[in-house]
Short mmCIF file of C-alpha atoms in Angstrom, two decimals:
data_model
loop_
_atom_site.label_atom_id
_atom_site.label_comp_id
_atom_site.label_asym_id
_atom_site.label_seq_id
_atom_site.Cartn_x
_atom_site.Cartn_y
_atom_site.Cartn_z
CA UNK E 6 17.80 25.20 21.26
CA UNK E 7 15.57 25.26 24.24
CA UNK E 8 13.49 22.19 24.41
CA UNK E 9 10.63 21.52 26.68
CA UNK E 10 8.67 18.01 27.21
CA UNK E 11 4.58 17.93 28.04
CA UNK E 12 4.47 16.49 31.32
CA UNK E 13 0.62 16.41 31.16
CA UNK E 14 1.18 12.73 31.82
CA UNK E 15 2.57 13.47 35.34
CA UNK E 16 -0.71 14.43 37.12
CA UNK E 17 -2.93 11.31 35.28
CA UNK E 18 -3.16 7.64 36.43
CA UNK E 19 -0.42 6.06 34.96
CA UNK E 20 -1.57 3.60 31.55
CA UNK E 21 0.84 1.86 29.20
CA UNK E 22 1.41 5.06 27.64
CA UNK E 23 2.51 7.28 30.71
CA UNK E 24 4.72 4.35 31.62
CA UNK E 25 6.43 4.67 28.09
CA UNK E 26 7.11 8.49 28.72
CA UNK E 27 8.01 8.23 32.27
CA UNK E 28 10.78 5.54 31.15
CA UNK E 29 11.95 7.34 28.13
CA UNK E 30 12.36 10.63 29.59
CA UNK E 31 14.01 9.51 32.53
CA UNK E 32 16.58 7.80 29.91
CA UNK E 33 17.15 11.21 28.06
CA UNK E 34 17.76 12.24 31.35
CA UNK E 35 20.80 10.22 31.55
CA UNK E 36 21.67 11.02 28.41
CA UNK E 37 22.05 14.73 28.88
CA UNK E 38 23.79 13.96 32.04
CA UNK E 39 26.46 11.44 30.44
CA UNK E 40 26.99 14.42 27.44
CA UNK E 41 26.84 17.24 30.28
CA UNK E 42 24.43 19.06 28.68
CA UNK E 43 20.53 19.59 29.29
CA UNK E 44 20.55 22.31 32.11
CA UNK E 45 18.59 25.07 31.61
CA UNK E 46 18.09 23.18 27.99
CA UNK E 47 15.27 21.00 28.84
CA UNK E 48 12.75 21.32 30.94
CA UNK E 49 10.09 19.35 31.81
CA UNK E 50 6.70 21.33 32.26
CA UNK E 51 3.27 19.43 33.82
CA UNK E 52 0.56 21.21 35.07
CA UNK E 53 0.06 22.32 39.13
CA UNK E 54 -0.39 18.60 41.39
CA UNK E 55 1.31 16.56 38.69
CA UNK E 56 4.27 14.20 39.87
CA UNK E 57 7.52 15.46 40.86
CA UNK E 58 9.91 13.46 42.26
CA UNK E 59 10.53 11.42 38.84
CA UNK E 60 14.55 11.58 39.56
CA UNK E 61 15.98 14.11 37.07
CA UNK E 62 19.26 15.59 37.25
CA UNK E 63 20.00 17.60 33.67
CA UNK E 64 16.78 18.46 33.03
CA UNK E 65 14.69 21.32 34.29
CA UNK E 66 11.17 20.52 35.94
CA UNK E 67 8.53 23.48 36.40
CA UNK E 68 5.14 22.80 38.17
CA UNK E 69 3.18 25.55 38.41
CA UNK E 70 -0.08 26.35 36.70
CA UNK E 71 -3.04 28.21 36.66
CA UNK E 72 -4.81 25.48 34.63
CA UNK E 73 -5.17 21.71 34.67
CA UNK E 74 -5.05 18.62 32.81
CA UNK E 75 -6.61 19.18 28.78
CA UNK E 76 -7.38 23.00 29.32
CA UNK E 77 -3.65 23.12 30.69
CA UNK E 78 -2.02 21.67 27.51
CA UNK E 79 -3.89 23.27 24.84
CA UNK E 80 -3.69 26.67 26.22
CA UNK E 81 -0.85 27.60 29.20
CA UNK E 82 1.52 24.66 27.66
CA UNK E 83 2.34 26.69 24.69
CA UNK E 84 2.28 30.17 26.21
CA UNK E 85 5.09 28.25 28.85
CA UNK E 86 6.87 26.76 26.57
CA UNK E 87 7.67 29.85 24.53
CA UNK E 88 9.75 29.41 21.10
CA UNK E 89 11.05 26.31 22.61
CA UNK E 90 10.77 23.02 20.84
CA UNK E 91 8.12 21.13 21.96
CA UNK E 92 7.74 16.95 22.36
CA UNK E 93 4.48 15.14 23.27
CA UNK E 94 5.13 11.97 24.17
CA UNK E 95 1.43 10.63 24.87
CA UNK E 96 -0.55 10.72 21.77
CA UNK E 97 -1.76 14.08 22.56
CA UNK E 98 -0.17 18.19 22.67
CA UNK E 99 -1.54 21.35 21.79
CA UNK E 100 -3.19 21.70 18.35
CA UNK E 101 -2.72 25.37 17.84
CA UNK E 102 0.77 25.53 18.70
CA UNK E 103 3.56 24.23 16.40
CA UNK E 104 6.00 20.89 18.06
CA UNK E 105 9.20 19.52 17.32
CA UNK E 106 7.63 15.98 17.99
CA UNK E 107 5.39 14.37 18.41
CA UNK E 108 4.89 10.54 19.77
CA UNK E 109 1.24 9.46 18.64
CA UNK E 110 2.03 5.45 19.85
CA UNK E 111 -0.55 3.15 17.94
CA UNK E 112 -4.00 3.84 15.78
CA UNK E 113 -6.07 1.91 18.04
CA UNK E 114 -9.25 4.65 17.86
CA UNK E 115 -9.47 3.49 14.11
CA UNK E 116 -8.32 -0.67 14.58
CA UNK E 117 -10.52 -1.12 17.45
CA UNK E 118 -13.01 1.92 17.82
CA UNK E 119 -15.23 -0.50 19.95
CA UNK E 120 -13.00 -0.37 22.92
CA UNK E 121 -13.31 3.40 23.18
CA UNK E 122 -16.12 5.47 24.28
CA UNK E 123 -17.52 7.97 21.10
CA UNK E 124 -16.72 10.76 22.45
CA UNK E 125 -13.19 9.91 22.77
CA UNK E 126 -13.12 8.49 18.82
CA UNK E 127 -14.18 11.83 18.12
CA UNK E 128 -11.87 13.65 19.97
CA UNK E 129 -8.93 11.36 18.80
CA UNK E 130 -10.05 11.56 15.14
CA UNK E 131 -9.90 15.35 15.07
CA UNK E 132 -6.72 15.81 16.63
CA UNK E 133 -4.31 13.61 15.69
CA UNK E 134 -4.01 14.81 12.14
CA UNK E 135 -4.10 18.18 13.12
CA UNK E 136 -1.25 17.71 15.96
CA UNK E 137 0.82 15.08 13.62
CA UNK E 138 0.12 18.32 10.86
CA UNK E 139 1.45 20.91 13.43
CA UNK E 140 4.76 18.74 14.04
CA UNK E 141 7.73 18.60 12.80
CA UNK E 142 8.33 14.99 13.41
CA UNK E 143 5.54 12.52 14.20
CA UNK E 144 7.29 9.15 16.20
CA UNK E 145 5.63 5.81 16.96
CA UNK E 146 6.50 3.05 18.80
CA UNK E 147 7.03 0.17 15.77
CA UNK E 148 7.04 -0.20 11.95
CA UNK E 149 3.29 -1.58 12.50
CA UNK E 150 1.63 1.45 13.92
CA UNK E 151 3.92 3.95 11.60
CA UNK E 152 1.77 2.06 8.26
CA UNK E 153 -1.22 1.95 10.75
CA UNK E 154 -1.19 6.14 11.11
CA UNK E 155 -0.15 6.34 7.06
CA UNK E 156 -2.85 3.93 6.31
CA UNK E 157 -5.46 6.04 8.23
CA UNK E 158 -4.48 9.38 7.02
CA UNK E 159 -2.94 10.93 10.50
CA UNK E 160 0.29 11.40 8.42
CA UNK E 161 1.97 10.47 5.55
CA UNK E 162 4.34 7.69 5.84
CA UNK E 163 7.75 9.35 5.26
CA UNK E 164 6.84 11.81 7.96
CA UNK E 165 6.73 9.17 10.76
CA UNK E 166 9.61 7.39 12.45
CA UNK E 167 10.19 4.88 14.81
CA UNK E 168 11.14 4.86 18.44
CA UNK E 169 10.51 1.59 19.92
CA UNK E 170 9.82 1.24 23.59
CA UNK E 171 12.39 0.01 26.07
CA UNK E 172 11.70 -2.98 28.62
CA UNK E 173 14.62 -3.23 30.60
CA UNK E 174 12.57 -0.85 33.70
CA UNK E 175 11.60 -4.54 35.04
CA UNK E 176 15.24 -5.56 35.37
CA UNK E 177 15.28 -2.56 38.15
CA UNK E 178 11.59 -3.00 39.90
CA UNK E 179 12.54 -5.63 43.46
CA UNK E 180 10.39 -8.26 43.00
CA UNK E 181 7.39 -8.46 45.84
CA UNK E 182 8.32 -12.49 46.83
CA UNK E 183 5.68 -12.54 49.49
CA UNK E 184 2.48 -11.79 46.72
CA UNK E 185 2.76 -15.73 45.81
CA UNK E 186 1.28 -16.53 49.17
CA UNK E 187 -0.66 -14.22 49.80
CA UNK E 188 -2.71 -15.18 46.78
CA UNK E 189 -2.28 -18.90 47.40
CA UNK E 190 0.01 -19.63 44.04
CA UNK E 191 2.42 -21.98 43.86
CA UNK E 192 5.50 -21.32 41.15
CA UNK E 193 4.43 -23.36 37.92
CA UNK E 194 0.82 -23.33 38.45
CA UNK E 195 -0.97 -20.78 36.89
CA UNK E 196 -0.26 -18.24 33.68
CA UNK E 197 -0.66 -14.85 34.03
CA UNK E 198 -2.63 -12.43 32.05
CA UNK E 199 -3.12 -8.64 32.94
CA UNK E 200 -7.03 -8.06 32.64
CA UNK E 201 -8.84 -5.53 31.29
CA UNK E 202 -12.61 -5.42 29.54
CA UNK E 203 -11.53 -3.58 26.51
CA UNK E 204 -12.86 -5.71 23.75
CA UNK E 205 -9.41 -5.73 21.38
CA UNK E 206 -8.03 -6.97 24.86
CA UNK E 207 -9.78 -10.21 24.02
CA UNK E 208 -9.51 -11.91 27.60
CA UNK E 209 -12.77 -13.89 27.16
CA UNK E 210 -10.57 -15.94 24.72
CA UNK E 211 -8.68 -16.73 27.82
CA UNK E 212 -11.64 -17.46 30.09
CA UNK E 213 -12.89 -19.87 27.31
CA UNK E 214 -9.29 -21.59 27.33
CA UNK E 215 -9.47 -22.62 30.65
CA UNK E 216 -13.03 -23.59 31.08
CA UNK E 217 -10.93 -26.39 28.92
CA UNK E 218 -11.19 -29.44 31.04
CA UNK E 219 -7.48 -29.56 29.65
CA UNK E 220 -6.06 -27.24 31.66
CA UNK E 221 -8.26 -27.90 34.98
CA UNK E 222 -5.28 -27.72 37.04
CA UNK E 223 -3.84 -24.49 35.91
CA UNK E 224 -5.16 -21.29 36.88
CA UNK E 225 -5.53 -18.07 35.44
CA UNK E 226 -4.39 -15.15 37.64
CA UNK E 227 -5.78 -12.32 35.95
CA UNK E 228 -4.39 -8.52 37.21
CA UNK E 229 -6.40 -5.79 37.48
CA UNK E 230 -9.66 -3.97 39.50
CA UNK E 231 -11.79 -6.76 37.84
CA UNK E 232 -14.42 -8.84 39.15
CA UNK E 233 -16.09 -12.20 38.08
CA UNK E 234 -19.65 -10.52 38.29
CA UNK E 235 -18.21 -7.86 36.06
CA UNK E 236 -16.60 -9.56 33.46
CA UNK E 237 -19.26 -12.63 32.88
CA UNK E 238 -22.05 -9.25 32.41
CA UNK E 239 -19.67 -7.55 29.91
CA UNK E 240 -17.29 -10.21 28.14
CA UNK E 241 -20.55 -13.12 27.96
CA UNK E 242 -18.18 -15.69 29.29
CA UNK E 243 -18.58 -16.62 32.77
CA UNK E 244 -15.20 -17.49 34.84
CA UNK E 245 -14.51 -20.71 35.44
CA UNK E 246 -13.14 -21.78 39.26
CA UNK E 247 -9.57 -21.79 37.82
CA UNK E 248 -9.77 -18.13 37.08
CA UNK E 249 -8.19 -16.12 39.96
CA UNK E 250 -8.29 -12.10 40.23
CA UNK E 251 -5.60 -10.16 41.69
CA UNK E 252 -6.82 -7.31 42.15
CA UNK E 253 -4.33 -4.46 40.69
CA UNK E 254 -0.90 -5.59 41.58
CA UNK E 255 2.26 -3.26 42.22
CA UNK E 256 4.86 -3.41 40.15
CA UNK E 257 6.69 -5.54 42.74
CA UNK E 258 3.79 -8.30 42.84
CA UNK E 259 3.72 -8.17 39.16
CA UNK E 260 7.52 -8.72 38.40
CA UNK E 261 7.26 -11.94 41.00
CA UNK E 262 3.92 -13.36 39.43
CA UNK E 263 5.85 -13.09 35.97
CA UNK E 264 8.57 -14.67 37.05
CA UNK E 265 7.02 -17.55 38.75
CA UNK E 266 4.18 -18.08 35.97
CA UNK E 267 4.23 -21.03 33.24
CA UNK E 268 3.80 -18.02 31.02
CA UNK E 269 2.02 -14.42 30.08
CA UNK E 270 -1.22 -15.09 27.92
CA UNK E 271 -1.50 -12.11 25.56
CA UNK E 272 -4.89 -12.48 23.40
CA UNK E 273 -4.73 -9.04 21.98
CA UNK E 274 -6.43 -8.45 18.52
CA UNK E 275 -3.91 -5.36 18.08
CA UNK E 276 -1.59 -4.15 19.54
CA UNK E 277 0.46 -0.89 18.43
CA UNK E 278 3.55 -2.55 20.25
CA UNK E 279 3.31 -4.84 22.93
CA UNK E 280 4.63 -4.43 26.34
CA UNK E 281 3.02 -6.90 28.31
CA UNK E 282 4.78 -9.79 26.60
CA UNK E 283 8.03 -8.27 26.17
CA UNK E 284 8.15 -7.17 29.68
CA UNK E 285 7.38 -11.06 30.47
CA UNK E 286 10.12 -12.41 28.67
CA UNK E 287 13.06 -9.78 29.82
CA UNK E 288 11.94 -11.15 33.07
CA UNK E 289 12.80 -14.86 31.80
CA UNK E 290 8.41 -15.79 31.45
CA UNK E 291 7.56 -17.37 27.82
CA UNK E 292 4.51 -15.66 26.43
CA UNK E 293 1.65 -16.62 24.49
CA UNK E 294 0.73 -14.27 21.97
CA UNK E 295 -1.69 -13.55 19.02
CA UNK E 296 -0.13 -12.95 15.81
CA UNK E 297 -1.64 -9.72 15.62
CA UNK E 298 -0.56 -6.27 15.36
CA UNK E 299 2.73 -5.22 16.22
CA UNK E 300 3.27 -8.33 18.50
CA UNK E 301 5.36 -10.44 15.82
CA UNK E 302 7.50 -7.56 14.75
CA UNK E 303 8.59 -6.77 18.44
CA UNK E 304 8.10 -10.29 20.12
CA UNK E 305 9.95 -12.06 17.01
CA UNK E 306 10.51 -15.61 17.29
CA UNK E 307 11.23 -15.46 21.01
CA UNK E 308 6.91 -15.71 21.57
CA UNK E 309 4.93 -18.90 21.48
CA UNK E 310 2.00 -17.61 18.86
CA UNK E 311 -1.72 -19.10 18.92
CA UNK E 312 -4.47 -17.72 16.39
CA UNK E 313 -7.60 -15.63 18.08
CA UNK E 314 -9.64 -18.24 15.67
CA UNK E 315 -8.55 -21.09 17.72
CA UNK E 316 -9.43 -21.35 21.34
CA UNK E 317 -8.01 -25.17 20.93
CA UNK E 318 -4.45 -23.91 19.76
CA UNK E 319 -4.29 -21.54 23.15
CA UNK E 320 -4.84 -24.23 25.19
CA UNK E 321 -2.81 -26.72 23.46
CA UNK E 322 0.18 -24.07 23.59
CA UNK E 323 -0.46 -23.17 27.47
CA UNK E 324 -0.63 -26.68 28.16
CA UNK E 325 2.70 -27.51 26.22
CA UNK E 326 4.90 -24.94 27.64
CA UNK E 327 2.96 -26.23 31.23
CA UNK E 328 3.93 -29.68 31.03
CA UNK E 329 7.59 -29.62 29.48
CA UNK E 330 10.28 -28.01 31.65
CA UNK E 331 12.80 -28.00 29.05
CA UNK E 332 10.53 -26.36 26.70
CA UNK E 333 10.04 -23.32 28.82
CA UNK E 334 13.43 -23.44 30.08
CA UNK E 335 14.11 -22.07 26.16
CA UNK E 336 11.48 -20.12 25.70
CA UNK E 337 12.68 -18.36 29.03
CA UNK E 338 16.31 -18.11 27.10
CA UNK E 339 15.20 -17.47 24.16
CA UNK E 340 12.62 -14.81 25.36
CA UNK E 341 15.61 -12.93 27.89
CA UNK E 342 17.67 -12.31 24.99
CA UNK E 343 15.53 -10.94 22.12
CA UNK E 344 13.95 -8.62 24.91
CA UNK E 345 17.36 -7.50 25.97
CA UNK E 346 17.59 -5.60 22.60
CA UNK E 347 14.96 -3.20 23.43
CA UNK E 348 16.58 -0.75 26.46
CA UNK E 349 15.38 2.26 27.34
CA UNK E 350 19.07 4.06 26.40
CA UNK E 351 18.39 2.52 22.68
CA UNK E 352 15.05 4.89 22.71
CA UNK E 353 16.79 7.69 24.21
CA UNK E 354 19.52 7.98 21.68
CA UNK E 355 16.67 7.32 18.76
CA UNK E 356 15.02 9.97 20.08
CA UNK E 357 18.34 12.12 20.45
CA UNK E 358 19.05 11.53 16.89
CA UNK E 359 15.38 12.71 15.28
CA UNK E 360 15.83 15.55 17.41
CA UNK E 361 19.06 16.36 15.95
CA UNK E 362 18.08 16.19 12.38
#
């Protein structure tokens, strides 16, 4: 069967969830390649501008478009793709036309409609029933967002499976060993936290954790195109001298800042399944985590957790893992080898498998 992947994804800025479809279908990539099938099978369709040099071999890529980016998907994807199976792999696909899959990765718009605008709850809440209604698979990315989607009607529970996302892409980014000095960090002294002002992203818990005369000499390095003007008008908390931002990072800069930090600081109220901490610990950096969401399914007992009710128990845990050696020296084990488990091949041949059936 001819099968052809949405590569809307290609021409937008990439989020967590490009990054998840970028990674897995470069892995069903391989997979095709390793079985010697895939050409002239699969091809990979995005609209005219998008990313192309994404490394394929088996699989097909086709570029070219009269249309772009939502206009693109709902109306010259399906006409392209023919009677070929389709798979959306970013929450999103063409509601008229009928898919083989579809990957809708956490319920977010209904756990935490106050981080989106409401326009885009709108949008969200029409179509993902209707595309999870015109598919004949719906995939998420951990048993916590498959009850999530049941729980909030976008499908019924025995029609959703699980795919969970691979980490192991860090093992192959070259860590960036100069972007210590050129912020002016020194390996053990600060945790790192990727920042953004999305409410469920909870990073004025952090910013209240180390105005905590407790951890005075730690900072925060805090990723992202934030400033303290910014996020003191928005969050309410105002950044305390310990609070450095980075500025957005590469993924070079942020592999070395993980690797050098005490830990990741992950605050999240939800999350539908975690990447920032997992990615940490593959990389041998404890994390921090709230209890929340998917994070203690995927993060298991490898995470150091601290409840969002508690600034107190952040800063106590920070500070622990901060001043013990030994104790992050096993968290960093302990954290490499649960993350191990979760490769991109494992996704690919989960995905290979729901296709097949």
């Amino acid at each position: 069967m001819r099968t052809v992947i949405n590569g809307r994804f290609l021409g937008a800025p990439q989020t967590g969830v490009q990054r998840v479809a970028l990674n897995l279908i470069q892995a069903m990539d391989r997979l095709l390649a390793e079985r010697r099938c895939g050409d002239g099978d699969w091809t990979l369709c995005a609209p005219s501008g998008a990313q192309q040099q994404i490394g394929l071999s088996a699989m097909a890529f086709r570029g070219e478009s009269l249309l772009k980016g939502q206009a693109w998907e709902q109306f010259e994807l399906p006409v392209a793709a023919g009677g070929a199976e389709l798979i959306n792999l970013c929450n999103a696909g063409p509601i008229m036309a009928a898919s083989a899959l579809t990957m809708i990765h956490d319920a977010q718009v209904y756990l935490a409609p106050e981080s989106y605008s409401p326009a885009f709850r709108r949008w969200y809440r029409l179509a993902l029933p209707r595309l999870a209604a015109r598919s004949r698979r719906v995939v998420t990315v951990s048993d916590f967002s498959r009850r999530m989607l049941a729980r909030f009607g976008v499908a019924p529970i025995e029609r959703i499976s699980v795919v969970p996302n691979g980490v192991d892409h860090m093992l192959a980014v070259a860590p960036d060993a100069a972007a210590l000095g050129r912020l002016g960090l020194a390996a053990g002294s600060y945790v790192f936290a990727f920042g953004s002002l999305q409410p469920h992203k909870n990073l004025a818990l952090l910013l209240r954790a180390f105005a905590d005369p407790a951890l005075a000499d730690l900072r925060l390095v805090v990723s992202g195109g934030l400033d303290p003007a910014t996020v003191a008008r928005t969050l309410g908390v105002a950044p305390s001298r310990n609070v450095l931002f980075a500025g957005r990072l590469t993924d070079g800069e942020i592999r070395a800042l993980l690797e050098a930090a005490v830990c990741l600081a992950c605050p999240s109220t939800t999350e539908g399944f975690g990447l920032p901490p997992m990615e940490a610990m593959i990389l041998g950096c404890p994390a921090v985590a709230a209890p929340t969401g998917a994070m203690p399914e995927v993060c298991g007992p490898a995470a150091v957790y601290a409840p969002l009710d508690d600034v107190g128990a952040w800063v106590e845990a920070i500070g622990a893992l901060a001043s013990d050696a030994d104790a992050r020296a096993e968290r960093s084990r302990l954290g490499r080898r649960h993350a191990a488990r979760y490769s991109w091949r494992r996704s690919a041949d989960r995905l290979s498998e729901l296709l097949a059936t």
